[in-house]
Structures are given as C-alpha cells and as structure tokens.
Amino acid sequence: MTESAYRTIRLHALGDILREHRRSRRNFRALVEGDVCYTYEQFDVRVNRLANLLRAKGMRKGERLLWMGQNSHRLLECLLAAAKLGAICCPANWRMSESEMAAVIEDFAPHVIIWQEAEVGDTVRAARGKVKDEHCWIQHDSDGPDSYEALLAIQSDRDDEERIEPELPVLAVYTAAFGGRPSAALITHSAVMYQNLIIGRVQGVDESSVNLNSGPMCHIATLMTTLAVFHHGGCNAFIARMNAEDVLKCIEKERVTHAFLPPPTIEQIRAINAEGKYDVSSCWATADAQEYNGNPMVAPASSPWGRNFGGYGQTEVMGMFSMRAFGGSTMAGRPISMVQVRIVDETGQDVPPGETGEIVVRGALVMSGYFDRDRPGEENETRSRDGWHHTNDLGKREEDGSLVFVGPKTTIIKSAAENVYPAEVENCLRTHPAVADVCVIGVPDPKWEQSVKAVVVLRSDASATPEELIEHCKARIASYKKPRFVDFADALPKAGFVVDRKAVDAAFGGGGYPKAH
Amino acid sequence: MTESAYRTIRLHALGDILREHRRSRRNFRALVEGDVCYTYEQFDVRVNRLANLLRAKGMRKGERLLWMGQNSHRLLECLLAAAKLGAICCPANWRMSESEMAAVIEDFAPHVIIWQEAEVGDTVRAARGKVKDEHCWIQHDSDGPDSYEALLAIQSDRDDEERIEPELPVLAVYTAAFGGRPSAALITHSAVMYQNLIIGRVQGVDESSVNLNSGPMCHIATLMTTLAVFHHGGCNAFIARMNAEDVLKCIEKERVTHAFLPPPTIEQIRAINAEGKYDVSSCWATADAQEYNGNPMVAPASSPWGRNFGGYGQTEVMGMFSMRAFGGSTMAGRPISMVQVRIVDETGQDVPPGETGEIVVRGALVMSGYFDRDRPGEENETRSRDGWHHTNDLGKREEDGSLVFVGPKTTIIKSAAENVYPAEVENCLRTHPAVADVCVIGVPDPKWEQSVKAVVVLRSDASATPEELIEHCKARIASYKKPRFVDFADALPKAGFVVDRKAVDAAFGGGGYPKAH
C-alpha cells in the first residue's frame, strides 16, 4: 500500500517538468516564433488544451501522433501533450516524397496527424490519397474552424495530472534505412531527461538560454538541444526551416545563445553578415569564435562543448553518447556516464584496445526498440543481441579508454571468408602523410570473390607509390585487409559532404558492396 | 520478446557506472586513503570480490548491509557491491550510543554488518551484546583471517553482471526522529544517478576532480558529492573523521578539489594554515576564496555552486532539491528539474505566493519510502499524502517562483484552534532591522492554551520596543501569529549551530512545544 504510494510519488516525466516550470518560471519566455511569444504558464495551458483535444479525438496512452510539418512551437506542444497523455509524438521529415510519407503513415499508424499547408501541403495531400482513411487530420497553419488553433481555443485547459511512467516512449524518430526501410526509434521519457541533464551541462544550457531551432526538428541532433533548453526552463525560438537571413534576424531579435547551424549555413551567414548588418553578439562573442567555424551545434564558447567540441552517437541512443567534453584524447571522447560501451568481434567477444570491432551499447539512453519491428528477423531482434544494442558502427578504444568511430559496419567488402570494412582500411590510409582523401572498394576476384582496392587522392605537395601505401597498411592492419590495388584520382565524387561510394565503385572497376550479413 | 530485450538493454544502475569506468578510465585513481590508492580497475575488482563474498554469506537482492565504522574507501566498496547485488547499504552514524546502535541493528535487520575496531569497537561490541545473534559480522580494520581484506583476497573477482532495476533502493540513510525514532530513507539507484548529474554540474565535478570525504559519510550532504565524483570518474579520498590537520595534509598530498568542511573546521584550518604550512591551492585559488568562508560543501569557485551558493533539501529527497545555482532570488533558489514542489495548507490546497505552508514534493529524487514503516499510521503513510511527499518543513514561494525555507513544521505553538509555527514568526521578526536573533516560544495561557512570546536579541547598534516588534509582525502575518509578549536577551542558548529551543523555553516561561498533529 505505502510502497506503491511512494512509487507513484517518484514518477517524473516530461509533462511534470512543464508543470514545475509553470510554478517556478511562470512568466519566463518558453516559446518564440515570429511575433508569437508564450510564457511557461501559457505553454502549459496550451499543452493542457491540446492534450484534452487529443483525448477528445480518442487518443490514448501508447498511441501515436505524427507531425507532418516544418519547425514550429506547435511541434513542441505536440510532444508535451503526448508526454502528458503517455502517447508518442513523431516529427516526420517534411522533405519526404509522397510515397515515403505514405509509407511512414502506414508504418507508424498514428491516431492523429498534425499537418501543414505551407511548402508541405501538396505532398501531404498526395500521401493522404494513398493511405486508408483511418486517421484524424488536423492542420496547424490555418485559421479555419477545424484548425489546430481553433480546436485548441474551445478546449478546457484542465490538467488531469495523469501519472506517466518515465520508461514509456514519448518520442519517435525515423532513422537510416539499414534494413532497406526507415524504422522509428522509440525514445523514453527517462532517456530524454538523462540526456537533457547531460546536454544541458555540456552545452551550458540554463534558464537564461535562448535556443534557435534552425536545424530540422525531425533530427535528434536538433532535438537534443531543444529538449535540454526546455528541461532547464530556457526559451526555444523557431524558424520554419533553415534560412541564413532568418537565422540572423532571429539571433538579433531574440538574443539567441544556442543554435544548430551546419557549415553551409555558417558560410551564408558569413557572407550576409560580413559587414555586421545583424548583431550576433549574443551567440558569438567574436566573429571568429570557435563554434562559428563549422561546429553544427552552436553553444557558448565557454561551455564544455565549446571548449571540447566532438562526440559520437546515433538516434537509437538519444543522440550523442560519447563526448570529448567528458574527457579522452579522440574526437569521440569517452562514453557518457549513463551508458556502457564495448567493442566486440563477430562472436560478441571484446576486442583489445586499438583493434576495430562493432560498437555495442547498453544503458539508460538506449531506445526502447523500433516501433513495430518485433517479428523474427526484424530490427528489434537483429540489433539487440546478448543484452547489447548493436550500433552497426565500427569503432575502437584507445589505450586511455577514448572511443574512435571508424565507420559504418554495413558497408563491407567480401574477401574469401573475411569481411573487410572499407572504413577501417580508409582510416589506416588516412594516417599516411601523403593521403588527402581515400575510398576503398572491392573489385571482382575470381578466386577471393572480391579484392581490396584503394582509390587515393594524394596531397598536392606529396607523393607515394601504390607499394608504399600497401606496405603502410600491412604494418598496421591484418594482411587480408590491406589493398591489393591502389589507384590514384584527382578528387573523389561526393554526395553531399561524404564520398559517393557507388560512384567511386562504378568508376574504378568495383563490384559493389555486398549486403552485410 | 524483443520489447523485453530492449528493456533489459536499457537497465543502468550504479554498478554499471563502475563497469564502464573500468573500460573508459581503467588507470584513473578511484579511491585514495592514506597510502592506499586503487584505480578504477582495482576498485571494480575489489567490488566484484566483495559482491561474491556477500553472496557467499547468503546475501540476496533486497537484503541489507550495515556499515558501522567511520569514513573509508571500504564503505564506497560496500555501497557498490550492494549495488551490483541489488541490495541496500546503510552507512550508520558511528557516533551513536550502544543502545541507539542496537536499535538500528534491530530496525534495519541487516544480513551483514561491516564494523570497525578503531574508536567504535567498544560501542559495537556492547550493541552486539544487546541484539539477537542473527547477523554476519565482518571487521574491516583488521588483518586477521576473518577480516574484510582477508575474506576479499580469497574470493573470485568474477562479475556476473546481474541486471539491476534502477528503481530498486541501494542506499539507506537514517534521518531525524520526527516520529520519535529515526527511520531509514531508502534511496534508489535512479535518484542517486539523477542527483549525481545535477550535483556534478552544480559543483563542477568531472573526471579530474579529487573529493575529500571529510564530512561524515552517514550524512547525505557528504554522500551527494562522494557519489557525484564517483559517477563522473573522479577520485574520492577518505579520512576516517573530520580533523583539520588531516584535511590539510590530504588537500596538499592528493591535490583535493572538493571537500565537505563545516565552519568550525574552516576556522581550525585558518588557524593551522595561517602561515601557509600546507599548499591548499588545488582547493582554493586564494585564501579568501568565497567557499573558504563557511560554505560547507567546498566546490571550485568557478562552479555554479561556488558562484551561487545555497539550496534546500532533505535526506528523503536525496539531499538538495532546490538550488540557487538554477536561478531564483532566494537562498533556496528554484526547484531542480527532476522534482515538482508545491506549498500547501493543512487541507493540501496550494497557498498563494508569499504565504507560508508545508513544502511537498514529488519526482525522481524522492526516496522509495522509509524502511519498514508500512504499518497504518507509520511514516510511510503519514508522510505520503495525495501523491506528494510531505517534507514536514514550512516554506513559501516568492512571486518569481523562488523557494523560501521557513522552518520545521513539527515545532508548533497551540493558540486556541490555531497552530502557530515559531519559524514563521521568527522569520518575520528577522526582517526587522533591529533584530539580531530571535526564538519564539509558547507561554501557558488559561484561555488560549498558549500565547506567542518572542525572545529577541537586538543588534548592538539598534533599539526597538516590544510594541514596535509586535506591530511589525501584525503588518506582515496573520494577527493570531503575532507575539503577544516580547522579552529581550543578550544572547540565545545554542545547541551546536542552532538555537536550543528547549533551553529558551525553560528560561523564559514557556510551556513546551506541543507535539505536532
């Protein structure tokens, strides 16, 4: 009897954080978008109305809400309303094609879909035409009588304060299609809260922080900071999508302290603001502040993140789970305190420091599984083995315990019975002083199935022979992994920021990367 | 099936933090005491041996281990071994009398008792003579064949890696005898881990921190930092008990960065080190650093704690749960993000900002209950009402959401049907510029049962009449709370650092404080 009283008293989930902000920071700014500004009291009132609306639409604990729009304060309201209901909110990627969108709707089976007309409306309508008519659709950017705002206005703002288990999932994020189709990683309240505390410290977030949601909110890299700022009672500002001029205006107007800005946006900002048109001093003390130079998660220069930028992670583990800010000599740093990390071989045994294996992880930041991937042979089985989540990434430990991310495990070359990971061979070649860039492919071999070939871009001021490079590898990695052939190129084709492996493979006689087992 | 696979993968408890430190910080110093120094690898090996020893002694999940000794690295080993077993470790107060100690043994019913000869042996033996012979006793400060070290040495260091639910209690701390006898608050793994992250940030703890366990480790105020330093992979140094010379030696030798030092020890340190005999620069950049001046939890001056010292909490909520470091205008600051806090009247309704009521709290830092206080009318029922833990403390909210600790609720004066809280009246009188110190008592009143009397110490440079002081209160608190009488005194008798209410009551005609209902 009394044990369960204290069990209930101990429950604390994202909705409870909002409730306490309403008491402790009633008049603090919580949400800012254009001319709209809501305090934490107003935020909580709106979330209560939305929760009551969703409940009136029949949405219950464990059910799902899909956001099909761009960045908006309403997306954070949806996440918090889902949190108060014990439901799950998924911010879909608004850049999907209509068939991708339809596939997500069918896969995620949301009870309610909040959608947007601006920029996304045509695709949404097309996707809607492809799926069964079994969802409740609410448009958020309309002033019609059935719009989000109109429906909210007529709801009660009563908070029934249902106690929510923090082990329930609250956030779903679709991740890379390792299995051929994207899957939604389900993130629990407690994973979000632990990460909020960690990111809050690392990025120097407190109640005075103003975070510009400029990165896409369907990505964990953006959400990590959004949620940490919410958690600490700071202010989240929103722009619908990344746009350098909008970013600059918002930084000046809202005195932004945190943002997500990829290098291309930084370059645009540099160009637009070369003569100081906008006051960005709240974000960067100097125009050449370290984080201005390509750190996509902009945090104060004095924060642990600003001083020791770098980390490693994945969506399935609530974003970064290893960070330089917690020590270590590598870019990935040391694992954070709420997870355990091992480097294992194909049989699940630990490999010694310095040797490459798969990074596996367990602990409080790991997802509670992919949504609806529970059938035999599906992702929830293949990715969870022996009590560890398998990242599908290769890594190694330095002697001092630091983690190194080597590359994806799913891109492999088959040489006889052995799997060769191109990323590992490339990492080895990059340690040669003459190598500027490199891509390793597998060329057909009648005897060994594939042979390893390295396509190398040399530094303009350096030279090396194929034999030298092969010897370099032989001294450092297992002999069967060393390139048998080395070709030279002036540059490698890119897809975005990364090497386009398929194009290299096609141009240099490769046989394709076999599917990883 | 797969859901439960990820449920197991998500489990993370204190033992898992140690396991990861062994991988990530293998050669880092973990424990230092005198000439003994153990790395995290050695710490984990010792904890595994101890866990296997306890298991061999028949100790199982949910069972209890009692530490009856002074500060020691072995106490932290006991806590981590209990953590790996899913058991509970209680550091008893070694200053207890033999009958208090016997009462704790009978109350806590520990499977294993680790005890100490030095300074505590006589009391332990006397207590042992008073209780049933049903415990396993192990002496930790001996080199005999049955000693802690000898028994550890012959155990396997195998780690069976049992997965432990973080909602299980791991730490038991006896707290003030509100109900007439001390009760053991049971603190869960997750409460400790959340608090570790919060204290780690507030006190600036990282893997380079060296914390001197100088405060008594039976107190949550010491353990809060001990555990945060462990959590972040720093080094814990131990001295058996508070001693200014030992503190100074250890600060110099181990380059201590954090410590627990009450004002009297600080005064002794000032006297001993007036001429800089010991190098204390690792702890204090300057001799006049803020934290040198009476802040009992010594953290780097640049940490949030160093910059904004202050907070409020209690053992039942894993120490502090409101802190100035998270904002606010009062010493208690704002509640931390992992709890909700309300100020309620006798009926459990919120009182408005500025008005005094009982502080109630719920959330992830609250204990899972007192050990064995589950019978009707016992503490687990009386302290948990309407889904909130009742702190038995009075407080109020400022308009800006800051929390004010007013005083204990259990000390009351009965005036007719009303309860008057002396702390509230004292707080009001302290805002009068002429008042240096004050204690409010209840004098017998034939009509009203008790009347309120204030015993006031005036500032040496100020004066005030009883009428002025009564008017001061009348303008600020309910009329029935204002003093009817005011006496003046040169000083108030103290018990340690606080006013000795009983002595004031006896000296100024009081009728005692009735038992709170």
mmCIF file of C-alpha atoms in Angstrom, chain A residues 24 343 394:
data_model
loop_
_atom_site.group_PDB
_atom_site.id
_atom_site.type_symbol
_atom_site.label_atom_id
_atom_site.label_comp_id
_atom_site.label_asym_id
_atom_site.label_seq_id
_atom_site.Cartn_x
_atom_site.Cartn_y
_atom_site.Cartn_z
ATOM 1 C CA SER A 24 8.885 28.143 -10.831
ATOM 2 C CA ILE A 343 33.891 -3.002 -28.894
ATOM 3 C CA LEU A 394 32.747 0.162 -36.289
#
